[in-house]
Amino acid sequence: GEDVEQSLFLSVREGDSSVINCTYTDSSSTYLYWYKQEPGAGLQLLTYIFSNMDMKQDQRLTVLLNKKDKHLSLRIADTQTGDSAIYFCAETLPTGKLIFGQGTTLQVKP
Amino acid sequence: NAGVTQTPKFRVLKTGQSMTLLCAQDMNHEYMYWYRQDPGMGLRLIHYSVGEGTTAKGEVPDGYNVSRLKKQNFLLGLESAAPSQTSVYFCASSLQTGADTGELFFGEGSRLTVL
């Protein structure tokens, strides 16, 4: 089946690292994504990783992909209050269908 | 840069009324989508279109209809609104899935309340 699961809430202190986790069930996914949704806005692509990669780093963001365990994570270093948002994990299947997780609300406390 | 524009942004309907949400994109994207977002359920695909004149059902199509008469526009219709259709609706577009990273570009959302 096709399913993407995330925990619903994460709270961290400003300056700490945040790690948001995601599990997926379909091993044929081609791309996996992290989208960010700020209050009252649509989703914006934050970063993505191709399924043949294990890790991708982009400034404060690190994406780790464990294909064996079907686990994707997003690490945000030095988390800032501006990082408070909902983060969605998503996967694209070879058919082109995009499956989203439920979203993780990240709360950053000053 | 307009990107993806949705109208209206807010609407309150009574049960049984009909309405249409309009999505317009100016990026010449082939694919367009309508999602609904409900608390704790993420985004669920209602209908999508892979090109002008085409439409297809997503995960939760019942109670909705769509049309893509022009490439830049994707309309979502509710013929007889029900309280279960109270939600935030997002339109998105992409250049072409499978040929690139498949990034979706989203509108700002339309909040619909059905009383």
PDB file of N, CA and C in Angstrom, chain A residues 8-9 15 21 25-28 38-40 42 46 54 64 69 72 90 95 102 104:
ATOM      1  N   LEU A   8       3.006  14.100  14.777  1.00  0.00           N
ATOM      2  CA  LEU A   8       2.227  15.313  14.535  1.00  0.00           C
ATOM      3  C   LEU A   8       2.846  16.574  15.124  1.00  0.00           C
ATOM      4  N   PHE A   9       3.705  16.421  16.141  1.00  0.00           N
ATOM      5  CA  PHE A   9       4.152  17.627  16.838  1.00  0.00           C
ATOM      6  C   PHE A   9       5.572  17.452  17.349  1.00  0.00           C
ATOM      7  N   GLY A  15      17.949  27.528  18.806  1.00  0.00           N
ATOM      8  CA  GLY A  15      19.363  27.191  18.833  1.00  0.00           C
ATOM      9  C   GLY A  15      19.628  25.700  18.851  1.00  0.00           C
ATOM     10  N   ASN A  21      10.906  13.164  11.594  1.00  0.00           N
ATOM     11  CA  ASN A  21      10.995  11.837  10.996  1.00  0.00           C
ATOM     12  C   ASN A  21       9.768  11.482  10.175  1.00  0.00           C
ATOM     13  N   THR A  25       5.854   3.568   2.893  1.00  0.00           N
ATOM     14  CA  THR A  25       5.673   2.134   2.669  1.00  0.00           C
ATOM     15  C   THR A  25       6.035   1.691   1.264  1.00  0.00           C
ATOM     16  N   ASP A  26       6.002   2.614   0.294  1.00  0.00           N
ATOM     17  CA  ASP A  26       6.224   2.196  -1.087  1.00  0.00           C
ATOM     18  C   ASP A  26       7.702   2.330  -1.447  1.00  0.00           C
ATOM     19  N   SER A  27       8.358   1.214  -1.683  1.00  0.00           N
ATOM     20  CA  SER A  27       9.801   1.234  -1.939  1.00  0.00           C
ATOM     21  C   SER A  27      10.145   1.672  -3.357  1.00  0.00           C
ATOM     22  N   SER A  28       9.134   1.882  -4.211  1.00  0.00           N
ATOM     23  CA  SER A  28       9.410   2.270  -5.591  1.00  0.00           C
ATOM     24  C   SER A  28       9.421   3.777  -5.795  1.00  0.00           C
ATOM     25  N   GLU A  38       3.920  27.587   6.202  1.00  0.00           N
ATOM     26  CA  GLU A  38       3.822  28.610   7.237  1.00  0.00           C
ATOM     27  C   GLU A  38       2.357  28.965   7.443  1.00  0.00           C
ATOM     28  N   PRO A  39       2.013  29.548   8.593  1.00  0.00           N
ATOM     29  CA  PRO A  39       0.613  29.836   8.905  1.00  0.00           C
ATOM     30  C   PRO A  39      -0.076  30.635   7.813  1.00  0.00           C
ATOM     31  N   GLY A  40      -1.247  30.164   7.404  1.00  0.00           N
ATOM     32  CA  GLY A  40      -2.044  30.886   6.424  1.00  0.00           C
ATOM     33  C   GLY A  40      -1.517  30.847   5.015  1.00  0.00           C
ATOM     34  N   GLY A  42       0.281  28.430   1.568  1.00  0.00           N
ATOM     35  CA  GLY A  42       0.383  27.130   0.928  1.00  0.00           C
ATOM     36  C   GLY A  42       1.722  26.481   1.248  1.00  0.00           C
ATOM     37  N   LEU A  46      10.875  22.616   0.424  1.00  0.00           N
ATOM     38  CA  LEU A  46      12.032  22.976   1.236  1.00  0.00           C
ATOM     39  C   LEU A  46      13.288  22.304   0.682  1.00  0.00           C
ATOM     40  N   ASP A  54      21.708   8.738  -0.112  1.00  0.00           N
ATOM     41  CA  ASP A  54      21.550   8.467   1.320  1.00  0.00           C
ATOM     42  C   ASP A  54      21.420   9.755   2.128  1.00  0.00           C
ATOM     43  N   LEU A  64      18.289  12.735   5.547  1.00  0.00           N
ATOM     44  CA  LEU A  64      18.832  11.381   5.569  1.00  0.00           C
ATOM     45  C   LEU A  64      17.774  10.407   5.071  1.00  0.00           C
ATOM     46  N   ASP A  69      14.993   0.719   5.761  1.00  0.00           N
ATOM     47  CA  ASP A  69      13.939   0.888   6.760  1.00  0.00           C
ATOM     48  C   ASP A  69      12.809   1.782   6.276  1.00  0.00           C
ATOM     49  N   LEU A  72      12.818   8.450   6.351  1.00  0.00           N
ATOM     50  CA  LEU A  72      13.346   9.729   5.887  1.00  0.00           C
ATOM     51  C   LEU A  72      13.347  10.694   7.062  1.00  0.00           C
ATOM     52  N   ALA A  90       6.791  13.891   1.725  1.00  0.00           N
ATOM     53  CA  ALA A  90       6.020  13.413   0.582  1.00  0.00           C
ATOM     54  C   ALA A  90       6.900  12.543  -0.297  1.00  0.00           C
ATOM     55  N   THR A  95       4.483   6.251 -10.922  1.00  0.00           N
ATOM     56  CA  THR A  95       3.286   6.616 -11.681  1.00  0.00           C
ATOM     57  C   THR A  95       3.100   8.120 -11.755  1.00  0.00           C
ATOM     58  N   GLN A 102       0.990  13.368   7.163  1.00  0.00           N
ATOM     59  CA  GLN A 102      -0.002  14.194   7.860  1.00  0.00           C
ATOM     60  C   GLN A 102       0.543  15.567   8.240  1.00  0.00           C
ATOM     61  N   THR A 104       4.090  17.531  10.340  1.00  0.00           N
ATOM     62  CA  THR A 104       4.610  17.679  11.705  1.00  0.00           C
ATOM     63  C   THR A 104       4.678  19.158  12.032  1.00  0.00           C
TER      64      THR A 104
END
